[in-house]
Coordinates of C-alpha atoms in Angstrom, one line a residue:
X1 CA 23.5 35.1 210.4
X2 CA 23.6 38.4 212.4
X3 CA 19.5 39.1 213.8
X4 CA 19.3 41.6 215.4
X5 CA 17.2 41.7 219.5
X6 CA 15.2 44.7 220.3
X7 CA 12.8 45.0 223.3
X8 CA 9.7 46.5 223.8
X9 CA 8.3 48.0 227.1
X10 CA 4.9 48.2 228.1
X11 CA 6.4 49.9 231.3
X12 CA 4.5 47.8 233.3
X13 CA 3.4 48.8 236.9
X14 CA 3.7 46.3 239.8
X15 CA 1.4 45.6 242.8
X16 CA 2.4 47.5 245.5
X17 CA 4.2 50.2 242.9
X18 CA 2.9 53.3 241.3
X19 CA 3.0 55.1 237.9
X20 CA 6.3 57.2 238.5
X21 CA 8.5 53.7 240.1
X22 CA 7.3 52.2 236.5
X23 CA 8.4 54.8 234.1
X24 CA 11.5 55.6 236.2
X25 CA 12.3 51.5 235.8
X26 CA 11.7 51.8 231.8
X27 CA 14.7 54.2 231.6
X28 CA 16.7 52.4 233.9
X29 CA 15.8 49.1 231.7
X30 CA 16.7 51.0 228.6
X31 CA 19.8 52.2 229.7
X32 CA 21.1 48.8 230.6
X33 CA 19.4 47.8 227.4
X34 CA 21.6 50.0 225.4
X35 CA 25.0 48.8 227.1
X36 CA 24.1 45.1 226.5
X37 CA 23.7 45.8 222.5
X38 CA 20.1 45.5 222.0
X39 CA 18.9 47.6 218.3
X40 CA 15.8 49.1 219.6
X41 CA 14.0 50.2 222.4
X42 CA 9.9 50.3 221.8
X43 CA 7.3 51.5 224.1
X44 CA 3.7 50.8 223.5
X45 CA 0.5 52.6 223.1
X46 CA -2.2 51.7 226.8
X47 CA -4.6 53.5 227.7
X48 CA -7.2 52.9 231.0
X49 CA -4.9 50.5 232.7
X50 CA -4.0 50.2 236.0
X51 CA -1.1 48.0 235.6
X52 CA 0.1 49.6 232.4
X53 CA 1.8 53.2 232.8
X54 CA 2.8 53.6 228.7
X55 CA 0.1 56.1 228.2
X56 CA 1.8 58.8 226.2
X57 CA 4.7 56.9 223.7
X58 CA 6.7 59.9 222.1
X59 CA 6.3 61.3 225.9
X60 CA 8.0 58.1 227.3
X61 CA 10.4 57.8 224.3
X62 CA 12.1 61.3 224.7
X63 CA 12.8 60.8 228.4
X64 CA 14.2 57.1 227.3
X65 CA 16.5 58.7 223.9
X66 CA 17.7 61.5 226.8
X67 CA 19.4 58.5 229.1
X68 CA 20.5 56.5 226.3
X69 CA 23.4 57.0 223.6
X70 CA 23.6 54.6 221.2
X71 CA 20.1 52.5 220.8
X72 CA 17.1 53.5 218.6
X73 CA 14.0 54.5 220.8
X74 CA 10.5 54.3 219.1
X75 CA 6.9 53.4 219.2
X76 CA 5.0 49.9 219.2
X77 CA 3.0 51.5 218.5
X78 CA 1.3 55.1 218.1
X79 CA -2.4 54.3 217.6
X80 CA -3.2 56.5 214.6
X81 CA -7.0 56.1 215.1
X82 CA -6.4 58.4 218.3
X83 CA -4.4 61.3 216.8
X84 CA -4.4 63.7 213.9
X85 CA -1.3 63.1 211.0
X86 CA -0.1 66.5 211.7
X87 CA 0.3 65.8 215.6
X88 CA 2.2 62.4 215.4
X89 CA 4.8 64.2 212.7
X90 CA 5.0 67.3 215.1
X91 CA 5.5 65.0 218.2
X92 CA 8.4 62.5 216.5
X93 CA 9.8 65.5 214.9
X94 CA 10.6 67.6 217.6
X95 CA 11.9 64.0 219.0
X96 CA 14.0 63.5 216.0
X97 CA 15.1 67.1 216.0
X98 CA 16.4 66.4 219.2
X99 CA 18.3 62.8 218.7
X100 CA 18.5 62.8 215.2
X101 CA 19.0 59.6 213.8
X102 CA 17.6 57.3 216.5
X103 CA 13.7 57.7 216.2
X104 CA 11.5 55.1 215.2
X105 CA 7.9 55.9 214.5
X106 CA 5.7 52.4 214.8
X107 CA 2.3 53.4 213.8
X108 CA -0.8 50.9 214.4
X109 CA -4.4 51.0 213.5
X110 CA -7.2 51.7 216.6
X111 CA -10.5 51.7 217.5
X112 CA -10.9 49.3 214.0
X113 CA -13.9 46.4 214.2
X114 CA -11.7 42.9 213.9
X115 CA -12.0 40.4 211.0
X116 CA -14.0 37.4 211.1
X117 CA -12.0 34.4 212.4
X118 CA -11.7 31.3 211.1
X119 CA -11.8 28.2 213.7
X120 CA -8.5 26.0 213.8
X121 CA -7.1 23.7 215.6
X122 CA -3.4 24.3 217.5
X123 CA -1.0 23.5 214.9
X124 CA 2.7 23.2 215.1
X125 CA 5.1 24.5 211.5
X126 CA 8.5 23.5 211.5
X127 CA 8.4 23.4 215.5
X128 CA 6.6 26.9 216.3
X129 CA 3.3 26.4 218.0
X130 CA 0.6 28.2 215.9
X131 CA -2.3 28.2 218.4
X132 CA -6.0 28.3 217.8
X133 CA -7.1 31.7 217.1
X134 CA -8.6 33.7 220.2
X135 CA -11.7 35.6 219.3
X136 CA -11.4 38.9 220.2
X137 CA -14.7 40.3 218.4
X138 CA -16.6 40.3 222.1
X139 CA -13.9 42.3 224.0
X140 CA -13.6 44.7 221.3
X141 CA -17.8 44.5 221.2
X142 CA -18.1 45.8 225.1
X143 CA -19.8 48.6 226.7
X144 CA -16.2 49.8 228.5
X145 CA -14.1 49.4 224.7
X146 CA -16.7 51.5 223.3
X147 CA -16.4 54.2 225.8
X148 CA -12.6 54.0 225.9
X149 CA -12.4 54.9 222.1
X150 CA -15.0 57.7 222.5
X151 CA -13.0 58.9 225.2
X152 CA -9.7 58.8 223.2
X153 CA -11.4 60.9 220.3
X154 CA -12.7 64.1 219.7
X155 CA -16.8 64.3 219.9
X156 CA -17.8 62.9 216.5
X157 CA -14.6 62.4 215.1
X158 CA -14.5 59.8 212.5
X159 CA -11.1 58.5 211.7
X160 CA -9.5 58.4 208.1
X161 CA -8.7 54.8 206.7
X162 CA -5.0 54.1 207.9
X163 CA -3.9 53.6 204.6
X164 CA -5.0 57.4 204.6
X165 CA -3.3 58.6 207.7
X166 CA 0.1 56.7 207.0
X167 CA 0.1 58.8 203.3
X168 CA -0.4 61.6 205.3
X169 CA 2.5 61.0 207.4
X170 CA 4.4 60.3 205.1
X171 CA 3.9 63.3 202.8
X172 CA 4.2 65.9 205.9
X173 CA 7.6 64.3 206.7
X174 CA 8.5 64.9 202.9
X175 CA 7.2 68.0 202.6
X176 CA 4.8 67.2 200.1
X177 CA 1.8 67.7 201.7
X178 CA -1.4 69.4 200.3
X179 CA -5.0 70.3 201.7
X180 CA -7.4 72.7 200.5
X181 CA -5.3 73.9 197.6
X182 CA -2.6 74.8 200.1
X183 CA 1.1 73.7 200.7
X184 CA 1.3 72.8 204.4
X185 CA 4.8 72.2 206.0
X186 CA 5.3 70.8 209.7
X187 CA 7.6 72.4 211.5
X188 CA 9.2 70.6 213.3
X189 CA 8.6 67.2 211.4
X190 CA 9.3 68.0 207.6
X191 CA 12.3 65.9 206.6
X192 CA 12.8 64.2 209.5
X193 CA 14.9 60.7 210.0
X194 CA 12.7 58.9 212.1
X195 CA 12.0 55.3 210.5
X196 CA 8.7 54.4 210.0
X197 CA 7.2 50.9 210.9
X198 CA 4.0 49.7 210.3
X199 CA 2.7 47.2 213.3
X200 CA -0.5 44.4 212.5
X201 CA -1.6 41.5 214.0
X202 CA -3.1 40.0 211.1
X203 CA -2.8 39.6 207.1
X204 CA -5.4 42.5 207.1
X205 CA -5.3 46.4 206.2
X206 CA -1.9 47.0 208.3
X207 CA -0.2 44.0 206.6
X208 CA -1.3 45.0 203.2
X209 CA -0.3 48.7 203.6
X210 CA 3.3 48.4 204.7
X211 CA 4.2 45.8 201.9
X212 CA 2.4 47.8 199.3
X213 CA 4.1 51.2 200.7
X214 CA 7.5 49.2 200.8
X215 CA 7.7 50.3 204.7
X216 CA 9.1 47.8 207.5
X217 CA 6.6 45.8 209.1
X218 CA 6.0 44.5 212.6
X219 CA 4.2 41.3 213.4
X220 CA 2.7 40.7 216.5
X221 CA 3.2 36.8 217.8
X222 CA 3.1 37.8 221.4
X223 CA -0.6 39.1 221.2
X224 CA -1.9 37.6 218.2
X225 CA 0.4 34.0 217.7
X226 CA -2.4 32.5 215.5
X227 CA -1.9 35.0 212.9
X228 CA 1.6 35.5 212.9
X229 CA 2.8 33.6 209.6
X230 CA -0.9 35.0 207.7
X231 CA 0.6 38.4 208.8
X232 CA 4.1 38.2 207.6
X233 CA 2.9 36.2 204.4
X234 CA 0.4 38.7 203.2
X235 CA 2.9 41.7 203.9
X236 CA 5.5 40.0 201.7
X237 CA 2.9 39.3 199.3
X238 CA 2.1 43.2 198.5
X239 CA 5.4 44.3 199.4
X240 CA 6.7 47.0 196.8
X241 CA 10.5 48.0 196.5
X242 CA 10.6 51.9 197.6
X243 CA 12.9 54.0 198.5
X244 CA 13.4 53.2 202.5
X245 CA 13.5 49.2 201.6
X246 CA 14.3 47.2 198.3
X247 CA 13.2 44.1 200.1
X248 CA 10.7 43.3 202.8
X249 CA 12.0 43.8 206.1
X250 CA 10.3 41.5 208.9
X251 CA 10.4 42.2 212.8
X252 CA 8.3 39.3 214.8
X253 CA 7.6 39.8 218.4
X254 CA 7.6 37.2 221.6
X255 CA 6.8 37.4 224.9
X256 CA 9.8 36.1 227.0
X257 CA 11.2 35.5 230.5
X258 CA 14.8 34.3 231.1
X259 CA 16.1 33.4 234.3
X260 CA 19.1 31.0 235.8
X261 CA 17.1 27.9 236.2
X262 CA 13.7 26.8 234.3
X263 CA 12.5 26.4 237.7
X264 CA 13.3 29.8 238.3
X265 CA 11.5 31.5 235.4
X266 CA 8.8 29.2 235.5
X267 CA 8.2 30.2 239.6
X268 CA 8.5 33.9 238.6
X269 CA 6.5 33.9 235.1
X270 CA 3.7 32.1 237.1
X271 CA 1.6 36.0 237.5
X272 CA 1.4 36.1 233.8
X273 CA -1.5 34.0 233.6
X274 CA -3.7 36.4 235.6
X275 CA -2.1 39.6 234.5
X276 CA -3.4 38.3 230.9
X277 CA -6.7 37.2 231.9
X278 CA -7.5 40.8 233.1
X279 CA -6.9 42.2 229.6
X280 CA -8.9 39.3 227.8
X281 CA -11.4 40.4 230.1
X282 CA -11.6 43.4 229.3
X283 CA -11.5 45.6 232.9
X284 CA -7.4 46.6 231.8
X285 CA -4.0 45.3 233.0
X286 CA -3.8 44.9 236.3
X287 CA -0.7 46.0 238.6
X288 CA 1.4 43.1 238.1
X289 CA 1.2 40.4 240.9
X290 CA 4.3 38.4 242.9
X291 CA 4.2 34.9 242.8
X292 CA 3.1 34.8 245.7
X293 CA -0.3 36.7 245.4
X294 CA -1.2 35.1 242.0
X295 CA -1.0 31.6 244.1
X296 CA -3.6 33.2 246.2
X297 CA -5.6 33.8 242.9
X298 CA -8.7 32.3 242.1
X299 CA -8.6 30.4 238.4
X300 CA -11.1 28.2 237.0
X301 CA -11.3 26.2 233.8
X302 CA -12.6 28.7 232.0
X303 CA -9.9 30.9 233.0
X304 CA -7.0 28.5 231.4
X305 CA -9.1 28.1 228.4
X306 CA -8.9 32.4 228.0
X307 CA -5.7 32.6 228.0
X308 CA -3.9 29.5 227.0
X309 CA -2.4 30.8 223.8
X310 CA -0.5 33.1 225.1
X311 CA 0.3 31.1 227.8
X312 CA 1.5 28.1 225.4
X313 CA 3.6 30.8 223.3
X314 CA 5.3 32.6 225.7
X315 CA 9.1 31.1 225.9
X316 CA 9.8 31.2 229.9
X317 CA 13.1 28.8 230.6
X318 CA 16.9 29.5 231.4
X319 CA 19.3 31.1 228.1
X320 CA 19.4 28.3 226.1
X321 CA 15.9 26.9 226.1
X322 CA 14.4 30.4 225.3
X323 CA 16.9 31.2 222.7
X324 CA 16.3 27.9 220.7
X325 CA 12.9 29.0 220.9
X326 CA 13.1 32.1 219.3
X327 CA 15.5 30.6 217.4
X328 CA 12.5 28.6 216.0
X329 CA 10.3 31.8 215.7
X330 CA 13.2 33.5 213.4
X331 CA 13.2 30.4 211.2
X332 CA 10.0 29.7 210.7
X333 CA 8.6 33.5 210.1
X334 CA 12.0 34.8 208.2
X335 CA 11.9 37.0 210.2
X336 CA 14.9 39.9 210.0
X337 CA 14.6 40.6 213.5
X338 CA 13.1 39.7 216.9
X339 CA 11.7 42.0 219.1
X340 CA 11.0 40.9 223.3
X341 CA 9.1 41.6 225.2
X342 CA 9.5 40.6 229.3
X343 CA 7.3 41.3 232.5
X344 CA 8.0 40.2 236.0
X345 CA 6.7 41.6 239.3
X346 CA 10.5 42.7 240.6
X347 CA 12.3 44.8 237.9
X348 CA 15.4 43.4 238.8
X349 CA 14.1 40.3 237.7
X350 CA 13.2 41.2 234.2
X351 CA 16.9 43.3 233.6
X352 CA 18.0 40.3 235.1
X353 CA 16.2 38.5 231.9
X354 CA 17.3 40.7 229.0
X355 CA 21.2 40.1 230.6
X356 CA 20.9 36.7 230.3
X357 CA 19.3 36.9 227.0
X358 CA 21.3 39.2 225.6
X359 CA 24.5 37.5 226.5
X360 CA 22.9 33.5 225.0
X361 CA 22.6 35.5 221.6
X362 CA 25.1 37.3 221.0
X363 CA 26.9 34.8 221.0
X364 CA 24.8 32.8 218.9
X365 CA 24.3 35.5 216.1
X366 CA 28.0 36.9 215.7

């Protein structure tokens, strides 16, 4: 069976490196991204980082559809709870306008209070680790989250539900849309191609609201891995033929690092650890460090125990071991396609990564 590999880019900046040397690598990665056959291109939504430069997506994802040709360049995604309907349209419109045909428009709730989790054990389906679940309800509690999200919103704005703002969306790009009595058209937007995805990181709201709008959806195994089969399961659950799918359409993500050697990729994954703790945190990504100054690194106990499951799901080996690995996460999630997602301290080390991927599965999947 033919799955397809995407990628997505948190265009991530390195120690020693700036904003600009990040975003100039992202196009350079998707360029060679495009001639080694990957589908899509995704950028994500960070804000307040100082290791993370992927501040503005449909920003980024114009200057990355203007240096490629053939591979579709979207969002993973635009936080809705951080912009108006009407603006996101406008924005991926004008994108679309421009490269029609190759836009994809991954929207993601923001700002939202997490669900209550349930405690469990590590658990292993079919081969694919299904960690314990990470509680995430005291870093999205925290004096600097809360004034992030103020900062991202108008004074006193209140967002609308998401199910809200994805009708919204949808009915500008189909010219539908009504307020007030009044007919209002979005220009450019209305009737645009751009494909929209819904992301989630649970069997929640953005689960429920992609199957039931029969929309693509997104599920998040390289954040959230202990929610990743609830996810896709309650999205096929409510799924509803429409008129974009007649079946449910799964994309899973994983974090990833390929390399010649296991040896190799384990030496040069070995920042990730610390690059992960400082989001778990809560102080923002760090610059990304070399091997060498994450062995200088203080980590305790406690540390290890922040960050393990993402640690224990990230597949970091040479072609073949990571590809039987996501080999495994295809299986076990159905999933319809596999998105990536790679970081390493030299960039030449992470194009070097998507190469060697790219090559192990294409073969594989042809």
């Amino acid at each position: 069976m033919s799955v397809p590999l995407s990628i997505l880019d948190l265009a991530p900046i390195s120690s020693g490196s700036d904003a600009g040397a990040a975003l100039r690598t992202t196009i350079d990665v998707a360029r060679r991204a495009d001639a080694l056959g990957y589908h899509r291109y995704w950028v994500a939504e960070h804000h307040f980082a100082a290791g993370v430069a992927g501040a503005a997506p449909a920003v980024l994802i114009g200057l990355i559809a203007a240096a490629t040709d053939r591979i579709r360049v979207g969002s993973g995604a635009v936080q809705v709870g951080y912009s108006t309907a009407v603006s996101v349209v406008e924005q991926f419109g004008l994108l679309d306008a421009v490269h029609p045909g190759r836009l994809d428009l991954g929207l993601g709730r923001s700002g939202g209070k997490p669900g209550p989790i349930t405690p469990a054990a590590d658990r292993v389906v079919d081969g694919l680790l299904i960690p314990a679940p990470f509680d995430v309800a005291k870093l999205a509690g925290s004096p600097r989250f809360a004034t992030y999200a103020g900062l991202l919103r108008q004074p006193g704005a209140t967002p609308p539900p998401f199910d809200t703002t994805v009708a919204d969306i949808q009915s500008l790009i189909a010219g539908t849309f009504e307020r007030d009595g009044l007919d209002v058209h979005a220009t450019p937007g209305e009737g645009a191609k751009a494909e929209l995805w819904i992301l989630g990181s649970s069997g929640g709201e953005s689960a429920r609201v992609a199957g039931e709008r029969g929309l693509p959806f997104a599920a998040n195994y390289h954040v959230a891995p202990s929610n990743v089969l609830e996810a896709v399961e309650a999205y096929r659950a409510a799924f509803r033929p429409s008129a974009v799918l007649d079946r449910p359409y799964v994309l899973v993500s994983a974090d990833v690092l390929v390399a010649e050697s296991e040896a190799l990729a384990r030496h040069l994954a070995s920042p990730y650890r610390h690059w992960v703790r400082s989001i778990r945190t809560g102080t923002g990504a760090i610059p990304y460090p070399t091997p060498a100054e994450a062995a200088a690194l203080p980590w305790s106990d406690e540390d290890q125990a922040l960050v393990r499951d993402r640690l224990d799901t990230r597949f970091v080996g040479d072609a073949g071991q990571v590809t039987e690995r996501l080999e495994t996460l295809r299986r076990v999630t159905g999933a319809d396609e596999l998105l990536v997602t790679t970081i390493t301290h030299d960039p030449a080390d992470r194009v070097r990564s998507f190469e060697l991927l790219a090559d192990a599965w294409m073969q594989g999947h042809h």
